[in-house]
Coordinates of C-alpha atoms in Angstrom, one line a residue:
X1 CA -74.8 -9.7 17.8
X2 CA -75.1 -7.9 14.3
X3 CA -71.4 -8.7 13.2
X4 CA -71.4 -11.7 10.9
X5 CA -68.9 -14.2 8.8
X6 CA -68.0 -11.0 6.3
X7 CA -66.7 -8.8 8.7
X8 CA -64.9 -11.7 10.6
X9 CA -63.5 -12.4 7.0
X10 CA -62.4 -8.5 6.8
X11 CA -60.9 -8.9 10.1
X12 CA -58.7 -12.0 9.1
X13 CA -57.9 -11.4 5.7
X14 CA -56.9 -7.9 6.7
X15 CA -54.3 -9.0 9.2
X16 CA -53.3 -12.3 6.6
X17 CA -52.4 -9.8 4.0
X18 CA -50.4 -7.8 6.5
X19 CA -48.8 -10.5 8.4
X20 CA -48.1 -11.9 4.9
X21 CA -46.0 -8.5 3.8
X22 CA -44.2 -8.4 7.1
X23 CA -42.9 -12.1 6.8
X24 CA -42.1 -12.2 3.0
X25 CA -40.8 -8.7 2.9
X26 CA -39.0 -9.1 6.4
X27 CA -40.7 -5.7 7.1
X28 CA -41.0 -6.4 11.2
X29 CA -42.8 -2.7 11.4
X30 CA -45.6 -4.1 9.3
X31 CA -46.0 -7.4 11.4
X32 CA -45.6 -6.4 14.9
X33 CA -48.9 -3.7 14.0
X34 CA -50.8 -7.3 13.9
X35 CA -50.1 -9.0 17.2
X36 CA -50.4 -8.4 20.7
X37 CA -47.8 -8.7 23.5
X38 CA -47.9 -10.9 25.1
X39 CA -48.7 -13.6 22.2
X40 CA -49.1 -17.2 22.4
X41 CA -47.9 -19.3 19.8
X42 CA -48.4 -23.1 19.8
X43 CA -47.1 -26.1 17.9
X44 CA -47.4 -30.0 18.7
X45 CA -43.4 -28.7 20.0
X46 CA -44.5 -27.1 22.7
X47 CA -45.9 -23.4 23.8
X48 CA -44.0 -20.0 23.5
X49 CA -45.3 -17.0 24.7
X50 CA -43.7 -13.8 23.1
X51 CA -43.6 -10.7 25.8
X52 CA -41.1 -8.2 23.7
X53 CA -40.9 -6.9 20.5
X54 CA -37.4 -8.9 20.6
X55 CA -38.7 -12.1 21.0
X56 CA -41.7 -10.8 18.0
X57 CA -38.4 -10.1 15.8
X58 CA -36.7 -13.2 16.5
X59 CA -40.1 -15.6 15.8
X60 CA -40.1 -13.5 12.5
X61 CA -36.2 -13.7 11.6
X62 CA -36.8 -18.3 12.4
X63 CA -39.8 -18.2 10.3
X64 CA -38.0 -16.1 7.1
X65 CA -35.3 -18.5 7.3
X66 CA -37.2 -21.6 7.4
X67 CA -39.6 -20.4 4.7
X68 CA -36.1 -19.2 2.7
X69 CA -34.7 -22.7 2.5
X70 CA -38.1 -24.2 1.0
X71 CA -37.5 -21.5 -1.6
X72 CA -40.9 -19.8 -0.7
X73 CA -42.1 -17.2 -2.7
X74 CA -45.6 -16.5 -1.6
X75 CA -48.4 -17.4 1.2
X76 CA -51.9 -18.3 0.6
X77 CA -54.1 -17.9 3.8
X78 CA -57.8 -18.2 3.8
X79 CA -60.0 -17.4 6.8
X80 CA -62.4 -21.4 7.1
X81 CA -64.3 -20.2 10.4
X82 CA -65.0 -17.7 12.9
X83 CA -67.2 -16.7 15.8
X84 CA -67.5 -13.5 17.2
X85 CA -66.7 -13.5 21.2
X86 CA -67.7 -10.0 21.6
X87 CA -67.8 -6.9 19.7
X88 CA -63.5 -6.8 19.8
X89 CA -63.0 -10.3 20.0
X90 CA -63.5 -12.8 17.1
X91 CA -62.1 -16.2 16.9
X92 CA -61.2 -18.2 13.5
X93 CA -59.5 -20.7 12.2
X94 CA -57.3 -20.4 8.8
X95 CA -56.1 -22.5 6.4
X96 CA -52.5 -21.7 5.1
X97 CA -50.8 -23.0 2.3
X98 CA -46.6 -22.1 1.6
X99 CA -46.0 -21.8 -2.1
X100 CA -43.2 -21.7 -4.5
X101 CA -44.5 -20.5 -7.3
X102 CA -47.5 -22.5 -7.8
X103 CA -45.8 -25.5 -6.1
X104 CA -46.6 -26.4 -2.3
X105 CA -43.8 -26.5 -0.3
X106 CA -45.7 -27.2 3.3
X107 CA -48.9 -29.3 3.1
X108 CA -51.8 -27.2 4.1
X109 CA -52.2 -26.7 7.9
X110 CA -54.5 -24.5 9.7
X111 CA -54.0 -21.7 12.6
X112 CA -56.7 -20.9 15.4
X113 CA -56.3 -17.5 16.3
X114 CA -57.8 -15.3 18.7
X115 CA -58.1 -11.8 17.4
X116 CA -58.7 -8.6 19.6
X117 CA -59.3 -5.2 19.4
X118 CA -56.9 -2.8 21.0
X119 CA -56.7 0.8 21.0
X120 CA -59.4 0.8 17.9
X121 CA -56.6 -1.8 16.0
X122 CA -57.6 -5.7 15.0
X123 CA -54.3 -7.5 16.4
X124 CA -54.0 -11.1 16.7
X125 CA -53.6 -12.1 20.3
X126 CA -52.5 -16.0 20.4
X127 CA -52.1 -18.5 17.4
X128 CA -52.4 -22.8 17.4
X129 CA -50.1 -23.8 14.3
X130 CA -51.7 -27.3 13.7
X131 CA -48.5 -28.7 11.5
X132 CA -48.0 -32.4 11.7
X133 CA -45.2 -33.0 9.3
X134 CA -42.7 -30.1 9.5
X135 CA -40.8 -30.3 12.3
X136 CA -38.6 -27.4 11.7
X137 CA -41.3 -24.9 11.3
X138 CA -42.9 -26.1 14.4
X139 CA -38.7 -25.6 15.7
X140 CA -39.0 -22.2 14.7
X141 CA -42.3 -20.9 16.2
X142 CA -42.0 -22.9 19.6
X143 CA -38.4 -21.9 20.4
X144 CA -37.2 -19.8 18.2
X145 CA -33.1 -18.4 17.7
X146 CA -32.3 -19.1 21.4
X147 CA -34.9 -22.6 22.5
X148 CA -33.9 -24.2 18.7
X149 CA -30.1 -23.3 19.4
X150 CA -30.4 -25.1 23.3
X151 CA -32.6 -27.9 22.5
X152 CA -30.1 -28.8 19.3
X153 CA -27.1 -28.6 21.5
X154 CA -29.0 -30.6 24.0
X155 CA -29.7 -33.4 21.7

């Protein structure tokens, strides 16, 4: 297969920047463009799989407010790996890093993410948060609004 680490990089770094802008700018328009429904997102919490544009907004509205009370003001994501599955499938993992300012607020985790193209569009089809030590990030992409509220109530 011709396609190599660059344009798996252009891929990634692509939908980072987006994804990026759509969670620090709250702009859901901008982030749903970069996933595919349905989309898998998994923590050591557990799995959620997001059908609606709904349950895309809510995962976006827990993730703003968890990166709000860190006081977050930017995110640096960097594709490590990637292996192409096909022409308009790539796989890759990436490391992420939650500033403020020039301050970590998060340690450093990485996401595996299948990508896909759709429609002639690079989305991202299903994500594996690998975060260890913050269990109310992990909270807010397993269960979101509604799963957080239960399980809390059910504690």
């Amino acid at each position: 297969m011709a396609l190599d680490f660059e344009a798996a990089q252009a891929v990634c770094e692509a939908l980072l920047e987006k994804t990026r802008i759509g969670i620090l700018d709250g702009d859901l328009d901008v982030f749903k463009e970069c996933f595919a429904l349905p989309h898998a997102v998994e923590t050591f919490e557990g799995r959620r799989v997001l059908e609606t544009i709904e349950e895309l907004e809510d995962l976006l509205h827990c993730v703003r407010e968890h990166y709000h009370s860190l006081g977050t003001t930017d995110l640096v994501r960097h594709m490590v790996a990637a292996e192409w599955l096909s022409d308009n499938k790539l796989r890759a993992s990436v490391e992420c890093r939650v500033l403020n300012g020039v301050q970590l607020v998060l340690a450093p985790y990485i996401i595996f993410a299948n990508y896909e193209k759709i429609d002639g569009m690079w989305k991202i089809r299903d994500s594996i948060y690998v975060i260890d030590d913050a269990p109310l990030y992990m909270r807010a992409l397993s269960y979101g609004s509604i799963g957080r509220l239960s399980k809390t109530a059910a504690q």
